Short mmCIF file of C-alpha atoms in Angstrom, two decimals:
data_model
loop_
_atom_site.label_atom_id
_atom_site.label_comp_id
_atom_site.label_asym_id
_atom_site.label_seq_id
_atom_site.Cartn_x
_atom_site.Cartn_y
_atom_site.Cartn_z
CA UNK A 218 -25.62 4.46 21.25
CA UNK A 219 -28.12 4.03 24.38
CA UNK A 220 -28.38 0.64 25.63
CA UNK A 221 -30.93 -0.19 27.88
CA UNK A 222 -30.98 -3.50 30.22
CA UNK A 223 -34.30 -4.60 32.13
CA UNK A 224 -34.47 -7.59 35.01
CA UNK A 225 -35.96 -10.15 35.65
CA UNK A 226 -37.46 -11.39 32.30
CA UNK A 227 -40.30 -13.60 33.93
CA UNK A 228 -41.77 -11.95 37.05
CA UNK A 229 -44.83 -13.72 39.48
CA UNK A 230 -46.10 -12.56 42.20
CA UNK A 231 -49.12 -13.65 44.86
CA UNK A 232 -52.08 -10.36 44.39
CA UNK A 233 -51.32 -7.98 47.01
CA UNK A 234 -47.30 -8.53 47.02
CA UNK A 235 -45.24 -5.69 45.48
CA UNK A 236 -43.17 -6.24 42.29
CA UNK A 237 -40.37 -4.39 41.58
CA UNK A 238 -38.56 -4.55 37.87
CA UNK A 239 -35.23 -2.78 36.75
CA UNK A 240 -33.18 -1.44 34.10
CA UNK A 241 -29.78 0.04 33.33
CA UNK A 242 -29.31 2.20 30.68
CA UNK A 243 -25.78 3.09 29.61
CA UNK A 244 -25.83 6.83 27.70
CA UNK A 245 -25.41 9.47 30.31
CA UNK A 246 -26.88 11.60 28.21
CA UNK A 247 -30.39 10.02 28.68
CA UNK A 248 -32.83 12.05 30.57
CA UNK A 249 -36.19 10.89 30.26
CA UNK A 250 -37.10 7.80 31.41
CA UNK A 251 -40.65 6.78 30.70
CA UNK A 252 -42.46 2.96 31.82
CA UNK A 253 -44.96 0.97 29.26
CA UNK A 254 -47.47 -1.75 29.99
CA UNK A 255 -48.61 -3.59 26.99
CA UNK A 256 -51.14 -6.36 27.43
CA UNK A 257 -51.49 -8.94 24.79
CA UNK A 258 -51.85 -7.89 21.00
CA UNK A 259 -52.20 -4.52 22.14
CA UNK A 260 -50.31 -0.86 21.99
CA UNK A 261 -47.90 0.07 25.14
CA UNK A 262 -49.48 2.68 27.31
CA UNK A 263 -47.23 4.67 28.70
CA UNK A 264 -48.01 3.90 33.28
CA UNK A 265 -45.45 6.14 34.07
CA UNK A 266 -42.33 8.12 33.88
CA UNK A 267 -39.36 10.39 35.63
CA UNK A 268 -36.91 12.75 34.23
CA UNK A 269 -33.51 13.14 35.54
CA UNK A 270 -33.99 16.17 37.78
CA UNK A 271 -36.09 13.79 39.58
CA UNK A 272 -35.01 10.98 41.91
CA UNK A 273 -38.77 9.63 42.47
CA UNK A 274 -41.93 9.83 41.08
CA UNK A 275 -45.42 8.04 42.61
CA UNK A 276 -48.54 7.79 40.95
CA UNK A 277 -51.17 5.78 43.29
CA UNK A 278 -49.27 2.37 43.39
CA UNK A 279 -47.03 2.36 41.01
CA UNK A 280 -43.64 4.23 41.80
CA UNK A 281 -40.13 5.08 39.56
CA UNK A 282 -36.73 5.45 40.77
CA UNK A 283 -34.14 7.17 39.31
CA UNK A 284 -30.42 6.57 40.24
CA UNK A 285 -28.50 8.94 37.96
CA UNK A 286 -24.91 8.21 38.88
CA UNK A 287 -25.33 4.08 38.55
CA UNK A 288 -27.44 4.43 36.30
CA UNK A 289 -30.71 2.36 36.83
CA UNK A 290 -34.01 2.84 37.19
CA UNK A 291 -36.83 1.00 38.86
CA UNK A 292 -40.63 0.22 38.79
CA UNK A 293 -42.19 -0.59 41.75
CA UNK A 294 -45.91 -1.92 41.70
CA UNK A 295 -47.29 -2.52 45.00
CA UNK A 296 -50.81 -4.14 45.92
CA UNK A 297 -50.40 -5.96 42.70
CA UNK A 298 -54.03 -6.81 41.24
CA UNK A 299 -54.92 -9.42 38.73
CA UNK A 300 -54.85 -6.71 35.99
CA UNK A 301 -51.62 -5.99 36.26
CA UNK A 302 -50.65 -8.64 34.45
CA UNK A 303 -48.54 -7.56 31.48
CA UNK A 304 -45.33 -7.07 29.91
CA UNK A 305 -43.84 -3.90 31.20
CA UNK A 306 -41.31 -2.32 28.93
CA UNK A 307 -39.01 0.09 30.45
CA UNK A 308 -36.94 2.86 27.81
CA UNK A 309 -34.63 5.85 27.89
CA UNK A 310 -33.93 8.58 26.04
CA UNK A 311 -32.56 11.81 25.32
CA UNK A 312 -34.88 14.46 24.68
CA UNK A 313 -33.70 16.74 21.98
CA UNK A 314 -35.09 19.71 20.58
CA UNK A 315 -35.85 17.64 17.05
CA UNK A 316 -37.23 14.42 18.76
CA UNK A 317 -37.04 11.79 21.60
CA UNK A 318 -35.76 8.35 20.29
CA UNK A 319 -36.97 5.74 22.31
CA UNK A 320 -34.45 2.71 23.20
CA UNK A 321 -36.39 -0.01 25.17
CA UNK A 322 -35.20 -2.49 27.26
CA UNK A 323 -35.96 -6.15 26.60
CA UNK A 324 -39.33 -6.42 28.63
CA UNK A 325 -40.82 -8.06 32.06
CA UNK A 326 -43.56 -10.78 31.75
CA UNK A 327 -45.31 -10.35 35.28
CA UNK A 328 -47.33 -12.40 36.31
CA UNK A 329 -50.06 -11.74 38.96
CA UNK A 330 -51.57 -15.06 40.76
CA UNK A 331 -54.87 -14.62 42.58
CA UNK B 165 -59.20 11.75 25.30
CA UNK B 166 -57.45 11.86 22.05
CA UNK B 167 -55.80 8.83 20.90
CA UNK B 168 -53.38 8.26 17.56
CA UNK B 169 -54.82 5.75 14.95
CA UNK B 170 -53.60 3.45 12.51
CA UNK B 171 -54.99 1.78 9.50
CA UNK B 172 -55.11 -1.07 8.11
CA UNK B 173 -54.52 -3.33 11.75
CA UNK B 174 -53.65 -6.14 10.05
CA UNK B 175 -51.76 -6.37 6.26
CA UNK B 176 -50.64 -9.49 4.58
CA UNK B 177 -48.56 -8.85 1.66
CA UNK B 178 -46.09 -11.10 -0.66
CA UNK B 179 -42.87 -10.99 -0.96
CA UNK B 180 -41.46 -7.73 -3.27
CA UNK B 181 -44.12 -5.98 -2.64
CA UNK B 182 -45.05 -2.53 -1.74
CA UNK B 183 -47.17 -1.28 1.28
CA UNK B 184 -48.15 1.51 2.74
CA UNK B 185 -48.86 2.16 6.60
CA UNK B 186 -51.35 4.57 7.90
CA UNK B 187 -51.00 6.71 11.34
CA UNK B 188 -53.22 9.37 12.30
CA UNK B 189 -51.28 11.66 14.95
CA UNK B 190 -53.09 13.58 18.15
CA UNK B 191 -53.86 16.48 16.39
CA UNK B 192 -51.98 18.78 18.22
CA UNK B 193 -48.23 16.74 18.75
CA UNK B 194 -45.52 17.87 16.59
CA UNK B 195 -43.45 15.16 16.70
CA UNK B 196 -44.34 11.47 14.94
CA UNK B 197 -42.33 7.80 15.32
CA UNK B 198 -42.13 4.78 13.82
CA UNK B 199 -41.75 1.61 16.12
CA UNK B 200 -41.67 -2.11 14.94
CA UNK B 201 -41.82 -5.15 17.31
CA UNK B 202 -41.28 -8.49 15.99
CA UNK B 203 -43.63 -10.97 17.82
CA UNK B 204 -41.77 -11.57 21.27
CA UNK B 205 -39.17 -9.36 21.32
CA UNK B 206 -38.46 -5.55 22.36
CA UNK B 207 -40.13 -2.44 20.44
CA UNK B 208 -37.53 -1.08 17.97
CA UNK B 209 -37.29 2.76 17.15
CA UNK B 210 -37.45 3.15 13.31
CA UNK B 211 -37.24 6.64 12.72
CA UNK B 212 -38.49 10.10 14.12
CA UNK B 213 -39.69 12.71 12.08
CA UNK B 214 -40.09 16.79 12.78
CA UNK B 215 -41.06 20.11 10.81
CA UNK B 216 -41.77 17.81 7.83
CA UNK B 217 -38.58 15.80 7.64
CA UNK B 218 -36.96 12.79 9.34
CA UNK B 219 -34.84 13.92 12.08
CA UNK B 220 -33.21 10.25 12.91
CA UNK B 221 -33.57 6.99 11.73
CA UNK B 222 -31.92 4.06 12.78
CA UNK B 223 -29.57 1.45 11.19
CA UNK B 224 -33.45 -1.02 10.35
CA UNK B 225 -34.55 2.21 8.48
CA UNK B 226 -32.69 1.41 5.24
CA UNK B 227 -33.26 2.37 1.46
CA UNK B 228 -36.19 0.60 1.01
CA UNK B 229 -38.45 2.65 3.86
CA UNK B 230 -39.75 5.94 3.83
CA UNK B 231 -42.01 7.82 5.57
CA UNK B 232 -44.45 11.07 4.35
CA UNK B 233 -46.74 13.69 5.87
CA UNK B 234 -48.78 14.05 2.59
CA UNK B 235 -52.02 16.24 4.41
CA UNK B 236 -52.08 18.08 7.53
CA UNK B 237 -53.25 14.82 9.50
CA UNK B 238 -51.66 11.17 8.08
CA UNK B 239 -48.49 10.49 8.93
CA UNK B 240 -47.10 7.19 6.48
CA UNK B 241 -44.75 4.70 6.64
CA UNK B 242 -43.99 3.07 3.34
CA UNK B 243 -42.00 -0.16 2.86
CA UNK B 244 -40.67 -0.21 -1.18
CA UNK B 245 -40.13 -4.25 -1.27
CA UNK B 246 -41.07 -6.23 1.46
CA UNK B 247 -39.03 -9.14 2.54
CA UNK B 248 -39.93 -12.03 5.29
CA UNK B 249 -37.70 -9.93 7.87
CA UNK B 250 -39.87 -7.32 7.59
CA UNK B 251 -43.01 -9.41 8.95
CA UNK B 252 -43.82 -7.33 12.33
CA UNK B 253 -46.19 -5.24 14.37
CA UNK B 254 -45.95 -1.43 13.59
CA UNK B 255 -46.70 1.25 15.72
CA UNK B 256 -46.60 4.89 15.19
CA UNK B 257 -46.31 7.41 18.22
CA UNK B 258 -46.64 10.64 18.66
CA UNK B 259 -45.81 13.40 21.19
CA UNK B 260 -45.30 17.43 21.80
CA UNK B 261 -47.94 19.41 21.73
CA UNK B 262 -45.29 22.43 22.52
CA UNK B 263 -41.49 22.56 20.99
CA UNK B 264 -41.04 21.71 24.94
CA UNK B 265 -42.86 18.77 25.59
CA UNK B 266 -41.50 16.34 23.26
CA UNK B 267 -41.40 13.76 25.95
CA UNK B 268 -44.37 11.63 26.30
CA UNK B 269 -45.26 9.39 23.42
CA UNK B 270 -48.28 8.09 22.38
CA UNK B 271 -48.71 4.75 20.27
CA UNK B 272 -51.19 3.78 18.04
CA UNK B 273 -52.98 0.30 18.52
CA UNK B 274 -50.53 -1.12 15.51
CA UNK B 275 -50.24 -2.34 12.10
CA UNK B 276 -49.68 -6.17 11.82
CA UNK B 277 -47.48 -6.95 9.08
CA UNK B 278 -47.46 -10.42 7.82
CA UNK B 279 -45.29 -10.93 4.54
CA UNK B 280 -45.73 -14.45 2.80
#
């Protein structure tokens, strides 16, 4: 089955510096790619996410890269504020006509210092 | 904007028992998950569930879990004997408003579930 990796574990950064996390995923067959931010105690919110007929996706300052043929994916957060301190959660999956298992990768604690 | 919601947000139960988890699903999505995330670590897909019936499950989803869409609107997850193990947050999603967008999910703020 899917197997998802996600770098670094622990993450700070000084506000205003760009932080960049990343996962591999290993089923080829994966094709949606979606990004999570879950602050403490509470639900992940979906931030952002690219399917595999697309190599890049931007939405203000937060960006996703798609490398289909190694197989990783990227967030990039630039202008970091205070309030983007979370744990970001990226996932994969292969949408099927009967559903969309998500398969998460391990999480990113980031840290934003003002 | 329409969000899914889950009762109760916090259930302590003993050992052996049985409880029941509430999700109510954006109205118009089609398709409805069960996650669990044990305190710290990754969120775990449980089992997905389409046109009234479970279309995967994973290798957590054993025996003693089940899951029901007993009204047009609540979407269950039932646990038949809880054990420590099973102590976890809970989150239903949902997602596809069209047979074609099945892609975005949408969680639910979460059940706690503390077993004693």
């Amino acid at each position: 089955g899917e197997n998802v990796e996600q770098h670094p574990s622990t993450l700070s950064v000084q506000e205003g510096d760009s932080a960049v996390i990343k996962c591999t995923y290993s089923d080829s067959a994966s094709n949606y790619f979606p990004w999570y931010k879950q602050e403490l105690g509470k639900r992940p919110q979906l931030i952002i996410d690219i399917r595999s007929n697309v190599g890049e996706k931007k939405d203000q300052r937060i960006a996703v890269t798609l490398n289909k043929t190694a197989k990783h994916f990227s967030l990039h957060i630039t202008e970091t504020q205070p309030e983007d301190s979370a744990v970001y959660f990226c996932a994969a999956s292969s949408g099927v006509w009967y559903g969309n298992k998500l398969v998460f990768g391990a999480g990113t604690i980031l840290r934003v210092k003002s | 904007e329409p969000e899914v919601t889950q009762t109760p947000s916090h259930q302590v139960t003993q050992m052996g028992q049985e409880v029941i988890l509430r999700c109510v699903p954006i109205s118009n999505h089609l398709y409805f998950y069960w996650y669990r995330q044990i305190l710290g670590q990754k969120v775990e897909f449980l089992v997905s569930f389409y046109n009234n019936e479970i279309s995967e499950k994973s290798e957590i989803f054993d025996d003693q879990f089940s899951v029901e869409r007993p009204d047009g609107s609540n979407f269950t997850l039932k646990i038949r004997s809880t054990k420590l193990e099973d102590s976890a947050m809970y989150f239903c999603a949902s997602s596809g408003g069209r047979i074609d967008a099945n892609y975005e999910q949408y969680f639910g703020p979460g059940t706690r579930l503390t077993v004693t």
